[in-house]
Coordinates of C-alpha atoms in Angstrom, one line a residue:
X1 CA -0.2 -14.0 15.6
X2 CA -2.4 -11.7 17.7
X3 CA -4.7 -13.7 19.9
X4 CA -8.2 -14.1 18.7
X5 CA -9.7 -12.0 21.6
X6 CA -7.4 -9.1 21.0
X7 CA -8.0 -9.1 17.3
X8 CA -11.8 -9.2 17.8
X9 CA -11.7 -6.2 20.1
X10 CA -9.5 -4.3 17.6
X11 CA -11.8 -5.1 14.7
X12 CA -14.9 -3.9 16.7
X13 CA -13.0 -0.8 17.6
X14 CA -11.8 0.0 14.1
X15 CA -15.1 -0.7 12.4
X16 CA -17.1 1.3 14.9
X17 CA -15.5 4.5 13.7
X18 CA -14.3 5.4 17.1
X19 CA -11.1 7.6 17.4
X20 CA -8.0 5.5 17.1
X21 CA -5.3 5.9 19.8
X22 CA -1.9 6.9 18.5
X23 CA 1.6 5.9 19.6
X24 CA 1.6 8.5 22.4
X25 CA -2.0 8.3 23.6
X26 CA -3.8 10.9 21.6
X27 CA -6.6 10.1 19.2
X28 CA -7.0 10.2 15.4
X29 CA -10.2 11.8 14.2
X30 CA -11.9 12.6 10.9
X31 CA -12.5 16.1 12.1
X32 CA -9.0 16.8 13.4
X33 CA -8.4 19.7 11.0
X34 CA -12.0 21.0 11.1
X35 CA -11.1 24.3 12.6
X36 CA -7.4 24.6 11.8
X37 CA -7.4 23.7 8.2
X38 CA -10.9 23.0 6.9
X39 CA -9.7 22.9 3.2
X40 CA -7.4 20.0 3.7
X41 CA -9.5 17.4 2.0
X42 CA -10.4 19.6 -1.0
X43 CA -6.8 20.7 -1.5
X44 CA -5.4 17.2 -1.4
X45 CA -8.1 15.9 -3.7
X46 CA -7.5 18.6 -6.3
X47 CA -3.7 18.0 -6.4
X48 CA -4.2 14.2 -6.6
X49 CA -6.6 14.6 -9.5
X50 CA -4.2 16.9 -11.3
X51 CA -1.4 14.4 -10.8
X52 CA -3.5 11.4 -12.1
X53 CA -4.7 13.4 -15.1
X54 CA -1.0 13.7 -16.1
X55 CA -0.1 10.1 -15.3
X56 CA -2.7 7.5 -14.3
X57 CA -0.1 5.2 -12.8
X58 CA 0.7 7.9 -10.1
X59 CA -2.4 6.7 -8.2
X60 CA -0.7 3.3 -7.7
X61 CA 2.5 5.0 -6.7
X62 CA 0.8 7.1 -4.0
X63 CA -1.0 4.1 -2.6
X64 CA 2.2 2.2 -2.5
X65 CA 4.0 5.1 -0.7
X66 CA 1.4 5.0 2.1
X67 CA 1.8 1.3 2.4
X68 CA 5.6 1.4 2.6
X69 CA 5.5 4.3 5.1
X70 CA 3.1 2.5 7.5
X71 CA 5.0 -0.8 7.4
X72 CA 8.2 0.9 8.7
X73 CA 7.7 2.1 12.3
X74 CA 4.1 3.2 11.6
X75 CA 2.4 5.8 9.5
X76 CA 4.7 8.7 10.4
X77 CA 5.8 10.2 7.0
X78 CA 9.4 8.9 7.6
X79 CA 9.5 7.6 4.0
X80 CA 9.8 11.2 2.7
X81 CA 13.0 12.0 4.7
X82 CA 16.2 12.4 2.7
X83 CA 19.5 11.1 4.1
X84 CA 21.3 13.5 6.4
X85 CA 24.3 13.5 8.8
X86 CA 22.2 11.7 11.5
X87 CA 20.6 8.8 9.5
X88 CA 20.3 7.0 6.2
X89 CA 16.7 7.2 5.2
X90 CA 14.2 4.7 3.7
X91 CA 14.3 5.9 0.1
X92 CA 17.4 3.9 -0.7
X93 CA 16.4 0.7 1.1
X94 CA 16.1 -2.3 -1.4
X95 CA 12.2 -2.3 -1.4
X96 CA 12.1 1.4 -2.2
X97 CA 15.2 2.4 -4.3
X98 CA 14.5 3.2 -7.9
X99 CA 10.8 2.2 -7.5
X100 CA 9.0 4.4 -5.0
X101 CA 7.5 7.5 -6.7
X102 CA 5.1 10.3 -5.9
X103 CA 7.3 12.4 -3.7
X104 CA 6.9 15.4 -6.0
X105 CA 3.1 15.1 -5.8
X106 CA 3.2 15.2 -2.0
X107 CA 5.6 18.2 -2.2
X108 CA 3.0 20.1 -4.3
X109 CA 0.2 19.2 -1.9
X110 CA 2.3 20.3 1.1
X111 CA 3.2 23.6 -0.6
X112 CA -0.5 24.4 -1.1
X113 CA -1.4 23.5 2.4
X114 CA 1.4 25.6 3.8
X115 CA -0.1 28.5 2.0
X116 CA -3.6 27.8 3.2
X117 CA -2.8 26.8 6.8
X118 CA 0.9 27.1 7.6
X119 CA 2.5 24.5 9.9
X120 CA -0.7 22.6 10.5
X121 CA -1.1 19.4 8.3
X122 CA 1.5 16.6 8.6
X123 CA 3.1 14.9 5.7
X124 CA 1.8 11.5 7.1
X125 CA -1.8 12.8 7.0
X126 CA -1.3 14.1 3.5
X127 CA -0.2 10.7 2.3
X128 CA -3.1 8.9 4.1
X129 CA -5.6 11.2 2.3
X130 CA -3.8 11.0 -1.1
X131 CA -3.9 7.1 -0.9
X132 CA -7.7 7.2 -0.4
X133 CA -8.3 9.8 -3.2
X134 CA -6.1 7.9 -5.6
X135 CA -8.1 4.7 -5.1
X136 CA -11.4 6.5 -5.6
X137 CA -10.2 8.3 -8.8
X138 CA -9.1 5.0 -10.2
X139 CA -12.5 3.5 -9.7
X140 CA -12.0 1.9 -6.3
X141 CA -13.8 2.3 -3.0
X142 CA -13.7 5.2 -0.5
X143 CA -13.2 5.2 3.2
X144 CA -13.2 7.7 6.1
X145 CA -9.6 8.8 6.8
X146 CA -8.8 9.6 10.4
X147 CA -6.3 12.3 10.9
X148 CA -4.0 13.8 13.5
X149 CA -0.7 11.9 12.8
X150 CA 2.5 13.8 13.5
X151 CA 5.7 13.4 11.4
X152 CA 8.7 11.5 12.5
X153 CA 12.0 13.2 13.0
X154 CA 14.1 10.3 11.9
X155 CA 14.0 7.4 9.4
X156 CA 15.5 3.9 9.2
X157 CA 16.9 2.3 6.1
X158 CA 17.4 -1.0 8.1
X159 CA 13.8 -1.1 9.2
X160 CA 12.5 -0.5 5.7
X161 CA 14.7 -3.4 4.5
X162 CA 13.4 -5.6 7.2
X163 CA 9.7 -4.9 7.3
X164 CA 8.5 -4.2 3.8
X165 CA 7.4 -7.5 2.2
X166 CA 9.2 -8.7 -0.9
X167 CA 7.6 -10.0 -4.1
X168 CA 9.2 -13.5 -3.8
X169 CA 7.7 -14.3 -0.4
X170 CA 5.6 -17.4 0.1
X171 CA 2.2 -17.3 1.8
X172 CA 3.6 -18.1 5.3
X173 CA 6.2 -15.3 5.1
X174 CA 3.6 -12.9 3.8
X175 CA 1.3 -13.7 6.7
X176 CA 4.1 -13.3 9.2
X177 CA 5.0 -9.9 7.7
X178 CA 1.4 -8.7 8.0
X179 CA 0.9 -10.2 11.4
X180 CA 3.8 -8.1 12.6
X181 CA 1.9 -5.0 11.8
X182 CA -1.4 -6.3 13.3
X183 CA -2.9 -7.2 10.0
X184 CA -4.8 -10.4 9.0
X185 CA -5.1 -12.8 6.1
X186 CA -8.1 -10.9 4.8
X187 CA -6.1 -7.7 5.0
X188 CA -3.3 -9.4 3.1
X189 CA -5.5 -10.6 0.2
X190 CA -7.5 -7.4 0.0
X191 CA -4.6 -5.1 0.0
X192 CA -2.8 -7.2 -2.5
X193 CA -5.7 -6.6 -4.8
X194 CA -5.0 -3.0 -4.4
X195 CA -1.8 -3.4 -6.2
X196 CA -4.0 -2.3 -8.9
X197 CA 0.1 -2.8 -0.3
X198 CA -2.0 -7.7 7.2
X199 CA -2.9 -10.2 10.8
X200 CA -4.1 -13.8 11.4
X201 CA -7.7 -12.7 10.8
X202 CA -8.3 -14.2 7.3
X203 CA -10.3 -11.4 5.8
X204 CA -7.9 -8.6 6.7
X205 CA -4.7 -10.4 5.5
X206 CA -5.9 -10.7 2.0
X207 CA -6.9 -7.1 1.7
X208 CA -3.6 -5.6 2.8
X209 CA -1.3 -7.7 0.5
X210 CA -2.9 -5.9 -2.5
X211 CA -1.9 -2.6 -1.3
X212 CA 1.3 -3.3 0.6
X213 CA 3.4 -3.9 -2.4
X214 CA 1.2 -1.8 -4.6
X215 CA 3.4 -2.4 -7.5
X216 CA 4.5 -5.8 -6.3
X217 CA 1.6 -7.6 -4.7
X218 CA -2.1 -8.4 -5.2
X219 CA -5.3 -6.2 -4.5
X220 CA -3.2 -3.1 -4.8
X221 CA -1.7 -5.0 -7.7
X222 CA -4.8 -4.3 -9.7
X223 CA -2.9 -1.2 -10.9
X224 CA 0.7 -0.4 -11.5
X225 CA 3.9 -1.7 -13.1
X226 CA 6.6 -4.0 -12.0
X227 CA 10.2 -4.6 -13.2
X228 CA 11.4 -7.7 -15.0
X229 CA 14.0 -8.4 -12.2
X230 CA 11.1 -8.7 -9.8
X231 CA 9.0 -11.4 -11.6
X232 CA 11.8 -13.2 -13.5
X233 CA 12.1 -16.1 -11.1
X234 CA 8.4 -16.8 -11.1
X235 CA 8.0 -16.9 -14.8
X236 CA 11.1 -19.0 -15.4
X237 CA 11.3 -21.3 -12.4
X238 CA 7.9 -21.8 -10.8
X239 CA 5.2 -24.4 -11.7
X240 CA 2.2 -22.6 -10.3
X241 CA 1.8 -20.4 -13.4
X242 CA 0.0 -20.9 -16.7
X243 CA 2.6 -22.2 -19.2
X244 CA 1.4 -20.1 -22.1
X245 CA 1.3 -17.0 -19.9
X246 CA 4.8 -17.7 -18.6
X247 CA 6.2 -18.2 -22.1
X248 CA 4.7 -14.9 -23.3
X249 CA 6.5 -13.1 -20.5
X250 CA 9.8 -15.0 -20.9
X251 CA 10.2 -13.4 -24.4
X252 CA 9.9 -9.9 -22.7
X253 CA 11.9 -10.8 -19.6
X254 CA 14.7 -13.3 -20.4
X255 CA 16.7 -15.2 -17.7
X256 CA 19.4 -12.5 -18.0
X257 CA 19.3 -8.9 -18.9
X258 CA 16.5 -6.4 -19.4
X259 CA 16.1 -6.0 -15.6
X260 CA 14.3 -2.7 -15.9
X261 CA 11.7 -3.6 -18.5
X262 CA 8.3 -3.0 -17.0
X263 CA 5.2 -5.2 -17.1
X264 CA 1.6 -4.3 -16.1
X265 CA 0.5 -6.1 -13.0
X266 CA -3.0 -6.4 -14.4
X267 CA -3.1 -7.1 -18.1
X268 CA -6.9 -6.5 -18.6
X269 CA -7.4 -3.2 -16.7
X270 CA -3.9 -1.9 -15.8
X271 CA -5.1 1.7 -14.8
X272 CA -8.4 0.8 -13.1
X273 CA -9.0 -0.4 -9.5
X274 CA -11.1 -3.5 -9.9
X275 CA -11.1 -7.2 -9.2
X276 CA -9.4 -8.4 -12.4
X277 CA -6.3 -9.2 -10.4
X278 CA -8.2 -12.0 -8.5
X279 CA -9.7 -13.4 -11.7
X280 CA -6.2 -13.7 -13.1
X281 CA -5.0 -15.6 -10.0
X282 CA -7.8 -18.2 -10.6
X283 CA -6.2 -18.7 -14.0
X284 CA -2.7 -19.0 -12.6
X285 CA -1.8 -15.7 -14.2
X286 CA -0.4 -13.9 -11.2
X287 CA 2.7 -11.9 -12.4
X288 CA 4.5 -12.2 -9.1
X289 CA 5.3 -15.3 -7.0
X290 CA 3.7 -13.5 -4.0
X291 CA 0.6 -12.8 -6.0
X292 CA 0.0 -16.4 -7.1
X293 CA 0.8 -17.6 -3.5
X294 CA -2.6 -16.1 -2.6
X295 CA -4.2 -18.8 -4.6
X296 CA -2.1 -21.9 -4.1
X297 CA -4.1 -24.3 -2.0
X298 CA -4.1 -22.4 1.3
X299 CA -6.7 -20.6 3.4
X300 CA -6.4 -17.6 1.2
X301 CA -8.0 -19.4 -1.8
X302 CA -11.6 -18.9 -0.6
X303 CA -11.0 -15.1 -0.3
X304 CA -9.5 -14.9 -3.8
X305 CA -12.5 -16.8 -5.2
X306 CA -14.9 -14.4 -3.3
X307 CA -13.2 -11.3 -4.5
X308 CA -13.0 -12.6 -8.1
X309 CA -16.8 -13.3 -8.1
X310 CA -17.9 -10.2 -6.2
X311 CA -16.1 -6.8 -6.6
X312 CA -18.3 -5.2 -4.0
X313 CA -17.0 -7.7 -1.4
X314 CA -13.4 -6.9 -2.4
X315 CA -14.1 -3.1 -2.2
X316 CA -15.7 -3.4 1.2
X317 CA -12.9 -5.5 2.7
X318 CA -10.2 -3.3 1.0
X319 CA -11.7 -0.2 2.6
X320 CA -11.6 -1.8 6.0
X321 CA -8.1 -3.0 5.6
X322 CA -6.9 0.4 4.4
X323 CA -8.4 2.0 7.6
X324 CA -6.4 -0.6 9.7
X325 CA -3.3 0.1 7.7
X326 CA -3.5 3.8 8.3
X327 CA -3.9 3.2 12.0
X328 CA -0.5 1.5 12.4
X329 CA 1.4 3.2 15.2
X330 CA 0.8 6.8 14.4
X331 CA 2.7 9.5 16.3
X332 CA 0.2 11.8 18.0
X333 CA -0.1 14.5 20.6
X334 CA 3.0 16.5 21.5
X335 CA 5.4 13.8 20.1
X336 CA 6.6 14.2 16.5
X337 CA 6.5 17.3 14.4
X338 CA 4.6 19.0 11.6
X339 CA 7.3 19.2 8.9
X340 CA 7.3 22.3 6.7
X341 CA 9.2 20.4 4.0
X342 CA 8.3 16.7 3.9
X343 CA 11.9 15.8 2.8
X344 CA 13.7 17.2 5.9
X345 CA 13.3 17.7 9.6
X346 CA 12.5 21.4 10.5

């Protein structure tokens, strides 16, 4: 885990709103495109609204894309790259294959931005804005998105497999995964709530878990769907689950077969960003093992109780954690590229 002193300095820096230093020394800033592409925010917002009007679930998918992008070598848009002769990309890694969605929405946003301001806005920045706008449209909190990320010129299937958290992880493994990215316990719990997808700092770790596995974990798990094969072990084998709840799910998801049957992560408000996810955990009705691990007699319990009782606290912490997530190892300055097509290197 990061040492307490370093974490405190980072929290002060991030929450102060100061520019965030990228992987190669340059800064991220809210006003990065002020003169080069002033319409960037309005264009992204319009396209995200159009996509969510067609399919509400797409908001969760875009949020999850951002989470999965940032957890693999930083927020650099590498998740969009198709396989080529040089590398096998991240789309076919086990945490992403047949589950990550929203690529077409980003393609549409990119096309409009290329018309308005050619070669200026990165795919990584588009995704960061789209994740925020999706959350707001679904009823969640807003936050100030810092921009200036450049796009990666390569991607790593192996890194995606290694660094993206899995839905069967226990609390210790989840904390370790988030700590690797400089995220805390509070981030983990709060971001899990976003599953409407991380550091030793308790408040941050909770927040990031929600968003990190947007259609797998908690906070972010307040929205989205998950496949039977992902929650089968929890409902059939685990004891920290309400028996009646487990039995109702076992009929839909048997021990064998029906792997691709989907279940809503949040039964009460599946297409809204709220704190119902945490209320369900208090009743032992977390759909995923990693969800219920957030309320299982550990230090995360107090955060789950706090967010279940006060949605404003959850929203506040989620926003702060999303800012931290978006600041993970961005490529800035002269390094990286602005891709014309998010799916391939120029």
